[in-house]
mmCIF file of N, CA and C in Angstrom:
data_model
loop_
_atom_site.group_PDB
_atom_site.id
_atom_site.type_symbol
_atom_site.label_atom_id
_atom_site.label_comp_id
_atom_site.label_asym_id
_atom_site.label_seq_id
_atom_site.Cartn_x
_atom_site.Cartn_y
_atom_site.Cartn_z
ATOM 1 N N MET A 3 5.095 -42.156 -4.821
ATOM 2 C CA MET A 3 5.119 -40.977 -3.994
ATOM 3 C C MET A 3 5.906 -39.857 -4.667
ATOM 4 N N LYS A 4 7.042 -40.217 -5.292
ATOM 5 C CA LYS A 4 7.869 -39.243 -5.974
ATOM 6 C C LYS A 4 7.099 -38.599 -7.131
ATOM 7 N N ARG A 5 6.305 -39.410 -7.846
ATOM 8 C CA ARG A 5 5.508 -38.877 -8.951
ATOM 9 C C ARG A 5 4.448 -37.907 -8.448
ATOM 10 N N LEU A 6 3.841 -38.199 -7.302
ATOM 11 C CA LEU A 6 2.838 -37.319 -6.715
ATOM 12 C C LEU A 6 3.467 -35.977 -6.346
ATOM 13 N N ALA A 7 4.644 -36.027 -5.748
ATOM 14 C CA ALA A 7 5.337 -34.792 -5.366
ATOM 15 C C ALA A 7 5.672 -33.958 -6.602
ATOM 16 N N ILE A 8 6.154 -34.603 -7.655
ATOM 17 C CA ILE A 8 6.483 -33.885 -8.887
ATOM 18 C C ILE A 8 5.224 -33.289 -9.499
ATOM 19 N N ALA A 9 4.139 -34.046 -9.510
ATOM 20 C CA ALA A 9 2.870 -33.561 -10.057
ATOM 21 C C ALA A 9 2.368 -32.353 -9.268
ATOM 22 N N LEU A 10 2.458 -32.387 -7.933
ATOM 23 C CA LEU A 10 2.011 -31.256 -7.110
ATOM 24 C C LEU A 10 2.863 -30.019 -7.362
ATOM 25 N N LEU A 11 4.158 -30.196 -7.474
ATOM 26 C CA LEU A 11 5.039 -29.065 -7.758
ATOM 27 C C LEU A 11 4.735 -28.466 -9.127
ATOM 28 N N ALA A 12 4.506 -29.317 -10.103
ATOM 29 C CA ALA A 12 4.161 -28.835 -11.447
ATOM 30 C C ALA A 12 2.840 -28.069 -11.419
ATOM 31 N N LEU A 13 1.861 -28.569 -10.686
ATOM 32 C CA LEU A 13 0.568 -27.910 -10.569
ATOM 33 C C LEU A 13 0.725 -26.542 -9.924
ATOM 34 N N LEU A 14 1.504 -26.455 -8.858
ATOM 35 C CA LEU A 14 1.735 -25.169 -8.201
ATOM 36 C C LEU A 14 2.451 -24.196 -9.122
ATOM 37 N N ALA A 15 3.423 -24.680 -9.859
ATOM 38 C CA ALA A 15 4.166 -23.823 -10.779
ATOM 39 C C ALA A 15 3.254 -23.266 -11.865
ATOM 40 N N CYS A 16 2.332 -24.070 -12.361
ATOM 41 C CA CYS A 16 1.430 -23.649 -13.427
ATOM 42 C C CYS A 16 0.289 -22.776 -12.913
ATOM 43 N N SER A 17 -0.002 -22.863 -11.613
ATOM 44 C CA SER A 17 -1.136 -22.120 -11.069
ATOM 45 C C SER A 17 -0.818 -20.662 -10.834
ATOM 46 N N GLY A 18 0.460 -20.289 -10.882
ATOM 47 C CA GLY A 18 0.829 -18.907 -10.631
ATOM 48 C C GLY A 18 0.744 -18.563 -9.160
ATOM 49 N N ALA A 19 0.787 -19.528 -8.292
ATOM 50 C CA ALA A 19 0.680 -19.282 -6.853
ATOM 51 C C ALA A 19 1.786 -18.352 -6.403
ATOM 52 N N GLU A 20 1.401 -17.255 -5.768
ATOM 53 C CA GLU A 20 2.372 -16.282 -5.322
ATOM 54 C C GLU A 20 2.786 -16.486 -3.876
ATOM 55 N N SER A 21 2.252 -17.484 -3.216
ATOM 56 C CA SER A 21 2.544 -17.666 -1.805
ATOM 57 C C SER A 21 3.840 -18.432 -1.556
ATOM 58 N N ILE A 22 4.460 -18.941 -2.610
ATOM 59 C CA ILE A 22 5.698 -19.696 -2.451
ATOM 60 C C ILE A 22 6.862 -18.718 -2.458
ATOM 61 N N ALA A 23 7.744 -18.849 -1.475
ATOM 62 C CA ALA A 23 8.905 -17.969 -1.388
ATOM 63 C C ALA A 23 9.839 -18.225 -2.552
ATOM 64 N N GLN A 24 10.446 -17.175 -3.044
ATOM 65 C CA GLN A 24 11.464 -17.283 -4.079
ATOM 66 C C GLN A 24 12.800 -17.515 -3.389
ATOM 67 N N LYS A 25 13.558 -18.464 -3.887
ATOM 68 C CA LYS A 25 14.866 -18.742 -3.297
ATOM 69 C C LYS A 25 15.953 -18.205 -4.202
ATOM 70 N N TYR A 26 16.895 -17.526 -3.591
ATOM 71 C CA TYR A 26 18.030 -16.956 -4.304
ATOM 72 C C TYR A 26 19.310 -17.571 -3.767
ATOM 73 N N GLU A 27 20.415 -17.285 -4.422
ATOM 74 C CA GLU A 27 21.695 -17.817 -3.977
ATOM 75 C C GLU A 27 22.035 -17.247 -2.595
ATOM 76 N N GLY A 28 22.873 -17.963 -1.893
ATOM 77 C CA GLY A 28 23.342 -17.498 -0.594
ATOM 78 C C GLY A 28 22.342 -17.665 0.532
ATOM 79 N N GLY A 29 21.314 -18.482 0.327
ATOM 80 C CA GLY A 29 20.341 -18.717 1.394
ATOM 81 C C GLY A 29 19.274 -17.648 1.533
ATOM 82 N N ILE A 30 19.184 -16.744 0.579
ATOM 83 C CA ILE A 30 18.177 -15.676 0.646
ATOM 84 C C ILE A 30 16.850 -16.206 0.127
ATOM 85 N N THR A 31 15.766 -15.915 0.845
ATOM 86 C CA THR A 31 14.420 -16.200 0.343
ATOM 87 C C THR A 31 13.637 -14.900 0.334
ATOM 88 N N ALA A 32 12.675 -14.808 -0.544
ATOM 89 C CA ALA A 32 11.852 -13.610 -0.668
ATOM 90 C C ALA A 32 10.392 -14.027 -0.741
ATOM 91 N N ASP A 33 9.625 -13.681 0.278
ATOM 92 C CA ASP A 33 8.195 -13.962 0.281
ATOM 93 C C ASP A 33 7.461 -12.809 -0.376
ATOM 94 N N PRO A 34 6.593 -13.084 -1.337
ATOM 95 C CA PRO A 34 5.866 -12.006 -1.996
ATOM 96 C C PRO A 34 4.881 -11.337 -1.038
ATOM 97 N N ILE A 35 4.657 -10.060 -1.250
ATOM 98 C CA ILE A 35 3.649 -9.296 -0.522
ATOM 99 C C ILE A 35 2.495 -9.075 -1.480
ATOM 100 N N ASN A 36 1.305 -9.465 -1.079
ATOM 101 C CA ASN A 36 0.144 -9.297 -1.928
ATOM 102 C C ASN A 36 -0.173 -7.814 -2.070
ATOM 103 N N LEU A 37 -0.333 -7.347 -3.294
ATOM 104 C CA LEU A 37 -0.654 -5.960 -3.568
ATOM 105 C C LEU A 37 -2.027 -5.902 -4.207
ATOM 106 N N GLN A 38 -2.944 -5.211 -3.543
ATOM 107 C CA GLN A 38 -4.267 -5.034 -4.121
ATOM 108 C C GLN A 38 -4.167 -4.020 -5.252
ATOM 109 N N ASN A 39 -4.936 -4.192 -6.288
ATOM 110 C CA ASN A 39 -5.019 -3.225 -7.383
ATOM 111 C C ASN A 39 -3.646 -2.902 -7.963
ATOM 112 N N LYS A 40 -3.020 -3.860 -8.596
ATOM 113 C CA LYS A 40 -1.641 -3.696 -9.067
ATOM 114 C C LYS A 40 -1.462 -2.613 -10.124
ATOM 115 N N SER A 41 -2.473 -2.312 -10.903
ATOM 116 C CA SER A 41 -2.312 -1.300 -11.947
ATOM 117 C C SER A 41 -3.197 -0.071 -11.729
ATOM 118 N N THR A 42 -3.899 -0.037 -10.595
ATOM 119 C CA THR A 42 -4.720 1.126 -10.242
ATOM 120 C C THR A 42 -4.491 1.455 -8.770
ATOM 121 N N ASP A 43 -4.916 2.657 -8.393
ATOM 122 C CA ASP A 43 -4.829 2.994 -6.979
ATOM 123 C C ASP A 43 -6.017 2.383 -6.238
ATOM 124 N N VAL A 44 -6.119 2.646 -4.961
ATOM 125 C CA VAL A 44 -7.147 2.028 -4.121
ATOM 126 C C VAL A 44 -8.572 2.399 -4.561
ATOM 127 N N LEU A 45 -8.716 3.507 -5.275
ATOM 128 C CA LEU A 45 -10.031 3.930 -5.766
ATOM 129 C C LEU A 45 -10.307 3.451 -7.183
ATOM 130 N N GLY A 46 -9.394 2.635 -7.735
ATOM 131 C CA GLY A 46 -9.589 2.092 -9.073
ATOM 132 C C GLY A 46 -9.122 3.009 -10.186
ATOM 133 N N GLN A 47 -8.442 4.097 -9.836
ATOM 134 C CA GLN A 47 -7.939 5.031 -10.836
ATOM 135 C C GLN A 47 -6.581 4.556 -11.352
ATOM 136 N N PRO A 48 -6.374 4.544 -12.665
ATOM 137 C CA PRO A 48 -5.048 4.170 -13.167
ATOM 138 C C PRO A 48 -4.031 5.228 -12.749
ATOM 139 N N PHE A 49 -2.785 4.818 -12.587
ATOM 140 C CA PHE A 49 -1.761 5.785 -12.216
ATOM 141 C C PHE A 49 -0.548 5.626 -13.111
ATOM 142 N N LYS A 50 0.238 6.694 -13.165
ATOM 143 C CA LYS A 50 1.487 6.700 -13.940
ATOM 144 C C LYS A 50 2.589 7.194 -13.022
ATOM 145 N N TYR A 51 3.795 6.720 -13.281
ATOM 146 C CA TYR A 51 4.937 7.224 -12.549
ATOM 147 C C TYR A 51 5.289 8.597 -13.083
ATOM 148 N N PRO A 52 5.738 9.490 -12.217
ATOM 149 C CA PRO A 52 6.096 10.832 -12.667
ATOM 150 C C PRO A 52 7.268 10.816 -13.652
ATOM 151 N N GLN A 53 7.333 11.822 -14.472
ATOM 152 C CA GLN A 53 8.466 12.022 -15.380
ATOM 153 C C GLN A 53 9.533 12.790 -14.604
ATOM 154 N N GLY A 54 10.689 12.919 -15.153
ATOM 155 C CA GLY A 54 11.734 13.692 -14.498
ATOM 156 C C GLY A 54 12.621 12.828 -13.630
ATOM 157 N N THR A 55 13.390 13.463 -12.749
ATOM 158 C CA THR A 55 14.336 12.770 -11.889
ATOM 159 C C THR A 55 13.604 12.094 -10.746
ATOM 160 N N PRO A 56 13.700 10.764 -10.632
ATOM 161 C CA PRO A 56 12.977 10.053 -9.573
ATOM 162 C C PRO A 56 13.455 10.453 -8.174
ATOM 163 N N SER A 57 12.525 10.409 -7.244
ATOM 164 C CA SER A 57 12.835 10.641 -5.838
ATOM 165 C C SER A 57 11.965 9.686 -5.024
ATOM 166 N N ILE A 58 12.557 8.594 -4.586
ATOM 167 C CA ILE A 58 11.837 7.600 -3.798
ATOM 168 C C ILE A 58 11.981 7.974 -2.328
ATOM 169 N N THR A 59 10.855 8.062 -1.614
ATOM 170 C CA THR A 59 10.879 8.433 -0.199
ATOM 171 C C THR A 59 10.208 7.329 0.613
ATOM 172 N N PRO A 60 10.995 6.494 1.308
ATOM 173 C CA PRO A 60 10.419 5.461 2.181
ATOM 174 C C PRO A 60 10.216 6.031 3.587
ATOM 175 N N LEU A 61 9.102 5.659 4.210
ATOM 176 C CA LEU A 61 8.794 6.145 5.558
ATOM 177 C C LEU A 61 8.239 5.014 6.424
ATOM 178 N N ASN A 62 8.591 5.024 7.702
ATOM 179 C CA ASN A 62 7.906 4.227 8.714
ATOM 180 C C ASN A 62 6.872 5.152 9.334
ATOM 181 N N VAL A 63 5.603 4.843 9.170
ATOM 182 C CA VAL A 63 4.521 5.711 9.631
ATOM 183 C C VAL A 63 3.830 5.075 10.829
ATOM 184 N N MET A 64 3.555 5.884 11.857
ATOM 185 C CA MET A 64 2.824 5.420 13.027
ATOM 186 C C MET A 64 1.641 6.361 13.240
ATOM 187 N N LEU A 65 0.457 5.796 13.369
ATOM 188 C CA LEU A 65 -0.751 6.570 13.676
ATOM 189 C C LEU A 65 -1.208 6.127 15.053
ATOM 190 N N GLY A 66 -1.123 7.041 16.012
ATOM 191 C CA GLY A 66 -1.445 6.723 17.397
ATOM 192 C C GLY A 66 -2.898 6.348 17.615
ATOM 193 N N ALA A 67 -3.156 5.731 18.760
ATOM 194 C CA ALA A 67 -4.525 5.337 19.131
ATOM 195 C C ALA A 67 -5.421 6.572 19.191
ATOM 196 N N HIS A 68 -6.612 6.455 18.638
ATOM 197 C CA HIS A 68 -7.627 7.515 18.633
ATOM 198 C C HIS A 68 -7.159 8.788 17.925
ATOM 199 N N LYS A 69 -6.241 8.662 16.975
ATOM 200 C CA LYS A 69 -5.737 9.824 16.230
ATOM 201 C C LYS A 69 -6.215 9.757 14.789
ATOM 202 N N GLU A 70 -6.156 10.896 14.118
ATOM 203 C CA GLU A 70 -6.475 10.933 12.696
ATOM 204 C C GLU A 70 -5.616 11.983 12.010
ATOM 205 N N THR A 71 -5.392 11.778 10.726
ATOM 206 C CA THR A 71 -4.611 12.740 9.950
ATOM 207 C C THR A 71 -5.513 13.888 9.527
ATOM 208 N N ASP A 72 -4.914 14.951 9.045
ATOM 209 C CA ASP A 72 -5.674 16.016 8.403
ATOM 210 C C ASP A 72 -6.058 15.528 7.007
ATOM 211 N N TRP A 73 -7.000 16.218 6.373
ATOM 212 C CA TRP A 73 -7.334 15.919 4.983
ATOM 213 C C TRP A 73 -6.129 16.274 4.127
ATOM 214 N N HIS A 74 -5.762 15.379 3.228
ATOM 215 C CA HIS A 74 -4.600 15.590 2.375
ATOM 216 C C HIS A 74 -4.747 14.759 1.109
ATOM 217 N N LYS A 75 -3.830 14.989 0.168
ATOM 218 C CA LYS A 75 -3.783 14.170 -1.041
ATOM 219 C C LYS A 75 -2.334 13.965 -1.427
ATOM 220 N N HIS A 76 -2.115 13.027 -2.330
ATOM 221 C CA HIS A 76 -0.774 12.707 -2.817
ATOM 222 C C HIS A 76 -0.745 12.954 -4.316
ATOM 223 N N SER A 77 0.296 13.639 -4.766
ATOM 224 C CA SER A 77 0.397 13.947 -6.188
ATOM 225 C C SER A 77 1.229 12.917 -6.949
ATOM 226 N N VAL A 78 1.765 11.937 -6.216
ATOM 227 C CA VAL A 78 2.602 10.896 -6.821
ATOM 228 C C VAL A 78 2.137 9.537 -6.295
ATOM 229 N N PRO A 79 2.473 8.449 -6.989
ATOM 230 C CA PRO A 79 2.105 7.122 -6.486
ATOM 231 C C PRO A 79 2.728 6.860 -5.106
ATOM 232 N N MET A 80 1.949 6.228 -4.244
ATOM 233 C CA MET A 80 2.411 5.899 -2.904
ATOM 234 C C MET A 80 1.939 4.492 -2.541
ATOM 235 N N TRP A 81 2.898 3.621 -2.239
ATOM 236 C CA TRP A 81 2.602 2.250 -1.831
ATOM 237 C C TRP A 81 2.573 2.193 -0.314
ATOM 238 N N VAL A 82 1.583 1.490 0.236
ATOM 239 C CA VAL A 82 1.405 1.351 1.682
ATOM 240 C C VAL A 82 1.392 -0.126 2.040
ATOM 241 N N TYR A 83 2.136 -0.486 3.093
ATOM 242 C CA TYR A 83 2.098 -1.834 3.656
ATOM 243 C C TYR A 83 1.832 -1.697 5.152
ATOM 244 N N VAL A 84 0.728 -2.265 5.624
ATOM 245 C CA VAL A 84 0.337 -2.149 7.031
ATOM 246 C C VAL A 84 1.058 -3.222 7.838
ATOM 247 N N LYS A 85 1.938 -2.775 8.756
ATOM 248 C CA LYS A 85 2.738 -3.692 9.587
ATOM 249 C C LYS A 85 1.997 -4.107 10.851
ATOM 250 N N GLU A 86 1.257 -3.185 11.442
ATOM 251 C CA GLU A 86 0.555 -3.465 12.704
ATOM 252 C C GLU A 86 -0.745 -2.697 12.744
ATOM 253 N N GLY A 87 -1.750 -3.312 13.373
ATOM 254 C CA GLY A 87 -3.001 -2.610 13.629
ATOM 255 C C GLY A 87 -3.948 -2.569 12.449
ATOM 256 N N THR A 88 -4.984 -1.762 12.629
ATOM 257 C CA THR A 88 -6.049 -1.566 11.649
ATOM 258 C C THR A 88 -6.425 -0.092 11.682
ATOM 259 N N PHE A 89 -6.659 0.488 10.531
ATOM 260 C CA PHE A 89 -7.151 1.865 10.494
ATOM 261 C C PHE A 89 -8.091 2.037 9.319
ATOM 262 N N THR A 90 -8.798 3.155 9.306
ATOM 263 C CA THR A 90 -9.770 3.457 8.265
ATOM 264 C C THR A 90 -9.278 4.657 7.479
ATOM 265 N N VAL A 91 -9.449 4.610 6.162
ATOM 266 C CA VAL A 91 -9.148 5.767 5.327
ATOM 267 C C VAL A 91 -10.478 6.271 4.775
ATOM 268 N N ASP A 92 -10.770 7.548 5.048
ATOM 269 C CA ASP A 92 -12.000 8.188 4.593
ATOM 270 C C ASP A 92 -11.699 8.920 3.287
ATOM 271 N N TYR A 93 -12.364 8.493 2.203
ATOM 272 C CA TYR A 93 -12.176 9.095 0.887
ATOM 273 C C TYR A 93 -13.343 10.011 0.524
ATOM 274 N N GLY A 94 -14.052 10.511 1.516
ATOM 275 C CA GLY A 94 -15.172 11.423 1.264
ATOM 276 C C GLY A 94 -16.267 10.754 0.460
ATOM 277 N N SER A 95 -16.615 11.323 -0.694
ATOM 278 C CA SER A 95 -17.712 10.797 -1.512
ATOM 279 C C SER A 95 -17.427 9.411 -2.089
ATOM 280 N N LYS A 96 -16.163 8.951 -2.041
ATOM 281 C CA LYS A 96 -15.803 7.613 -2.532
ATOM 282 C C LYS A 96 -15.904 6.562 -1.432
ATOM 283 N N GLY A 97 -16.281 6.974 -0.219
ATOM 284 C CA GLY A 97 -16.476 6.018 0.862
ATOM 285 C C GLY A 97 -15.259 5.850 1.750
ATOM 286 N N LYS A 98 -15.344 4.867 2.630
ATOM 287 C CA LYS A 98 -14.277 4.567 3.579
ATOM 288 C C LYS A 98 -13.771 3.154 3.331
ATOM 289 N N LYS A 99 -12.483 2.950 3.582
ATOM 290 C CA LYS A 99 -11.890 1.617 3.451
ATOM 291 C C LYS A 99 -11.131 1.301 4.722
ATOM 292 N N VAL A 100 -11.339 0.087 5.229
ATOM 293 C CA VAL A 100 -10.622 -0.386 6.413
ATOM 294 C C VAL A 100 -9.415 -1.186 5.941
ATOM 295 N N VAL A 101 -8.245 -0.844 6.450
ATOM 296 C CA VAL A 101 -7.025 -1.567 6.098
ATOM 297 C C VAL A 101 -6.453 -2.205 7.357
ATOM 298 N N LYS A 102 -5.954 -3.417 7.203
ATOM 299 C CA LYS A 102 -5.512 -4.227 8.341
ATOM 300 C C LYS A 102 -4.087 -4.703 8.150
ATOM 301 N N LYS A 103 -3.508 -5.168 9.246
ATOM 302 C CA LYS A 103 -2.164 -5.722 9.244
ATOM 303 C C LYS A 103 -2.003 -6.724 8.097
ATOM 304 N N GLY A 104 -0.894 -6.584 7.343
ATOM 305 C CA GLY A 104 -0.601 -7.494 6.244
ATOM 306 C C GLY A 104 -1.134 -7.031 4.901
ATOM 307 N N MET A 105 -1.997 -6.013 4.870
ATOM 308 C CA MET A 105 -2.534 -5.515 3.593
ATOM 309 C C MET A 105 -1.564 -4.519 2.975
ATOM 310 N N SER A 106 -1.533 -4.474 1.649
ATOM 311 C CA SER A 106 -0.775 -3.441 0.953
ATOM 312 C C SER A 106 -1.602 -2.947 -0.225
ATOM 313 N N TYR A 107 -1.407 -1.671 -0.560
ATOM 314 C CA TYR A 107 -2.191 -1.076 -1.633
ATOM 315 C C TYR A 107 -1.505 0.187 -2.133
ATOM 316 N N MET A 108 -1.916 0.643 -3.303
ATOM 317 C CA MET A 108 -1.490 1.932 -3.841
ATOM 318 C C MET A 108 -2.526 2.957 -3.392
ATOM 319 N N GLU A 109 -2.062 3.984 -2.692
ATOM 320 C CA GLU A 109 -2.963 5.009 -2.163
ATOM 321 C C GLU A 109 -3.531 5.855 -3.302
ATOM 322 N N ALA A 110 -4.678 6.463 -3.030
ATOM 323 C CA ALA A 110 -5.331 7.327 -4.016
ATOM 324 C C ALA A 110 -4.420 8.495 -4.385
ATOM 325 N N ILE A 111 -4.410 8.837 -5.658
ATOM 326 C CA ILE A 111 -3.606 9.950 -6.151
ATOM 327 C C ILE A 111 -4.541 11.109 -6.498
ATOM 328 N N ASN A 112 -4.151 12.298 -6.037
ATOM 329 C CA ASN A 112 -4.923 13.526 -6.289
ATOM 330 C C ASN A 112 -6.375 13.416 -5.841
ATOM 331 N N TRP A 113 -6.591 12.759 -4.711
ATOM 332 C CA TRP A 113 -7.929 12.649 -4.130
ATOM 333 C C TRP A 113 -7.807 12.892 -2.623
ATOM 334 N N CYS A 114 -8.552 13.854 -2.111
ATOM 335 C CA CYS A 114 -8.489 14.187 -0.689
ATOM 336 C C CYS A 114 -9.000 13.030 0.161
ATOM 337 N N HIS A 115 -8.260 12.743 1.230
ATOM 338 C CA HIS A 115 -8.620 11.652 2.139
ATOM 339 C C HIS A 115 -7.949 11.892 3.487
ATOM 340 N N LYS A 116 -8.371 11.116 4.482
ATOM 341 C CA LYS A 116 -7.705 11.172 5.782
ATOM 342 C C LYS A 116 -7.735 9.804 6.439
ATOM 343 N N GLY A 117 -6.699 9.552 7.248
ATOM 344 C CA GLY A 117 -6.610 8.301 7.999
ATOM 345 C C GLY A 117 -7.205 8.483 9.384
ATOM 346 N N ILE A 118 -7.939 7.470 9.839
ATOM 347 C CA ILE A 118 -8.599 7.513 11.147
ATOM 348 C C ILE A 118 -8.252 6.224 11.882
ATOM 349 N N ASN A 119 -7.719 6.359 13.082
ATOM 350 C CA ASN A 119 -7.324 5.177 13.834
ATOM 351 C C ASN A 119 -8.253 4.935 15.008
ATOM 352 N N GLY A 120 -8.305 3.689 15.434
ATOM 353 C CA GLY A 120 -9.145 3.273 16.553
ATOM 354 C C GLY A 120 -8.369 3.203 17.857
ATOM 355 N N ARG A 121 -8.576 2.115 18.583
ATOM 356 C CA ARG A 121 -8.052 1.981 19.939
ATOM 357 C C ARG A 121 -6.569 1.660 20.047
ATOM 358 N N GLN A 122 -5.981 1.122 18.992
ATOM 359 C CA GLN A 122 -4.578 0.707 19.077
ATOM 360 C C GLN A 122 -3.735 1.416 18.028
ATOM 361 N N GLU A 123 -2.490 1.649 18.369
ATOM 362 C CA GLU A 123 -1.532 2.239 17.444
ATOM 363 C C GLU A 123 -1.461 1.393 16.162
ATOM 364 N N ALA A 124 -1.330 2.056 15.025
ATOM 365 C CA ALA A 124 -1.169 1.360 13.747
ATOM 366 C C ALA A 124 0.151 1.802 13.120
ATOM 367 N N LYS A 125 0.832 0.861 12.461
ATOM 368 C CA LYS A 125 2.113 1.161 11.821
ATOM 369 C C LYS A 125 2.089 0.682 10.375
ATOM 370 N N ALA A 126 2.710 1.478 9.517
ATOM 371 C CA ALA A 126 2.775 1.129 8.092
ATOM 372 C C ALA A 126 4.119 1.559 7.520
ATOM 373 N N ILE A 127 4.536 0.864 6.475
ATOM 374 C CA ILE A 127 5.675 1.299 5.671
ATOM 375 C C ILE A 127 5.088 1.936 4.423
ATOM 376 N N VAL A 128 5.592 3.110 4.084
ATOM 377 C CA VAL A 128 5.090 3.863 2.945
ATOM 378 C C VAL A 128 6.254 4.178 2.016
ATOM 379 N N PHE A 129 6.035 4.029 0.709
ATOM 380 C CA PHE A 129 7.022 4.429 -0.292
ATOM 381 C C PHE A 129 6.360 5.416 -1.251
ATOM 382 N N TYR A 130 6.827 6.662 -1.230
ATOM 383 C CA TYR A 130 6.412 7.630 -2.241
ATOM 384 C C TYR A 130 7.298 7.409 -3.458
ATOM 385 N N MET A 131 6.695 7.287 -4.631
ATOM 386 C CA MET A 131 7.431 7.121 -5.878
ATOM 387 C C MET A 131 7.313 8.416 -6.664
ATOM 388 N N GLY A 132 8.009 9.442 -6.162
ATOM 389 C CA GLY A 132 7.871 10.789 -6.682
ATOM 390 C C GLY A 132 8.980 11.208 -7.606
ATOM 391 N N GLN A 133 9.096 12.515 -7.729
ATOM 392 C CA GLN A 133 10.162 13.098 -8.527
ATOM 393 C C GLN A 133 10.644 14.350 -7.821
ATOM 394 N N LEU A 134 11.901 14.703 -8.087
ATOM 395 C CA LEU A 134 12.463 15.905 -7.484
ATOM 396 C C LEU A 134 11.620 17.123 -7.849
ATOM 397 N N GLY A 135 11.339 17.949 -6.843
ATOM 398 C CA GLY A 135 10.582 19.170 -7.088
ATOM 399 C C GLY A 135 9.074 19.013 -7.027
ATOM 400 N N THR A 136 8.582 17.808 -6.762
ATOM 401 C CA THR A 136 7.140 17.565 -6.673
ATOM 402 C C THR A 136 6.789 17.156 -5.249
ATOM 403 N N ALA A 137 5.787 17.797 -4.673
ATOM 404 C CA ALA A 137 5.373 17.476 -3.306
ATOM 405 C C ALA A 137 4.717 16.097 -3.264
ATOM 406 N N ASN A 138 5.051 15.327 -2.237
ATOM 407 C CA ASN A 138 4.441 14.005 -2.053
ATOM 408 C C ASN A 138 3.101 14.089 -1.336
ATOM 409 N N HIS A 139 2.997 15.033 -0.415
ATOM 410 C CA HIS A 139 1.865 15.137 0.508
ATOM 411 C C HIS A 139 1.371 16.587 0.465
ATOM 412 N N ILE A 140 0.105 16.789 0.109
ATOM 413 C CA ILE A 140 -0.449 18.122 -0.053
ATOM 414 C C ILE A 140 -1.688 18.266 0.820
ATOM 415 N N PRO A 141 -1.730 19.262 1.722
ATOM 416 C CA PRO A 141 -2.953 19.486 2.512
ATOM 417 C C PRO A 141 -4.100 19.875 1.589
ATOM 418 N N CYS A 142 -5.297 19.505 1.965
ATOM 419 C CA CYS A 142 -6.461 19.928 1.186
ATOM 420 C C CYS A 142 -7.669 20.003 2.106
ATOM 421 N N LYS A 143 -8.684 20.698 1.620
ATOM 422 C CA LYS A 143 -9.925 20.831 2.368
ATOM 423 C C LYS A 143 -10.904 19.808 1.827
ATOM 424 N N ARG A 144 -11.717 19.288 2.715
ATOM 425 C CA ARG A 144 -12.731 18.317 2.281
ATOM 426 C C ARG A 144 -13.708 19.015 1.351
ATOM 427 N N LYS A 145 -13.999 18.347 0.258
ATOM 428 C CA LYS A 145 -14.917 18.934 -0.738
ATOM 429 C C LYS A 145 -16.339 18.600 -0.399
#
């Protein structure tokens, strides 16, 4: 039985399974959050971090039931983690994507889009990875 347990642990370690919590000293554990498109944004475009003095802006975002954002774009990388609910992001000619609780992704950079919510409030944590003097959120007109 001990050999089976060791073999299973070795197999999991070699498989690169990200679902196992990392244990740190002092009783701290860290569960990984799955990130779609780790080196590209949600539209498959590669992104780079801005040059200059970093300015990280974390936000708790709530989109009310039956509400939608204006058309806008982001000039810096922005990570999104959906805490509650489901909403749709309309990317115009690039289509629409439905995002649900537990999903995380890098939002489109320099591409006009808007968020559209359904019947229930949706909540997300957002991190702008910007730089001082650069706008994170820019209004735009649908093309």
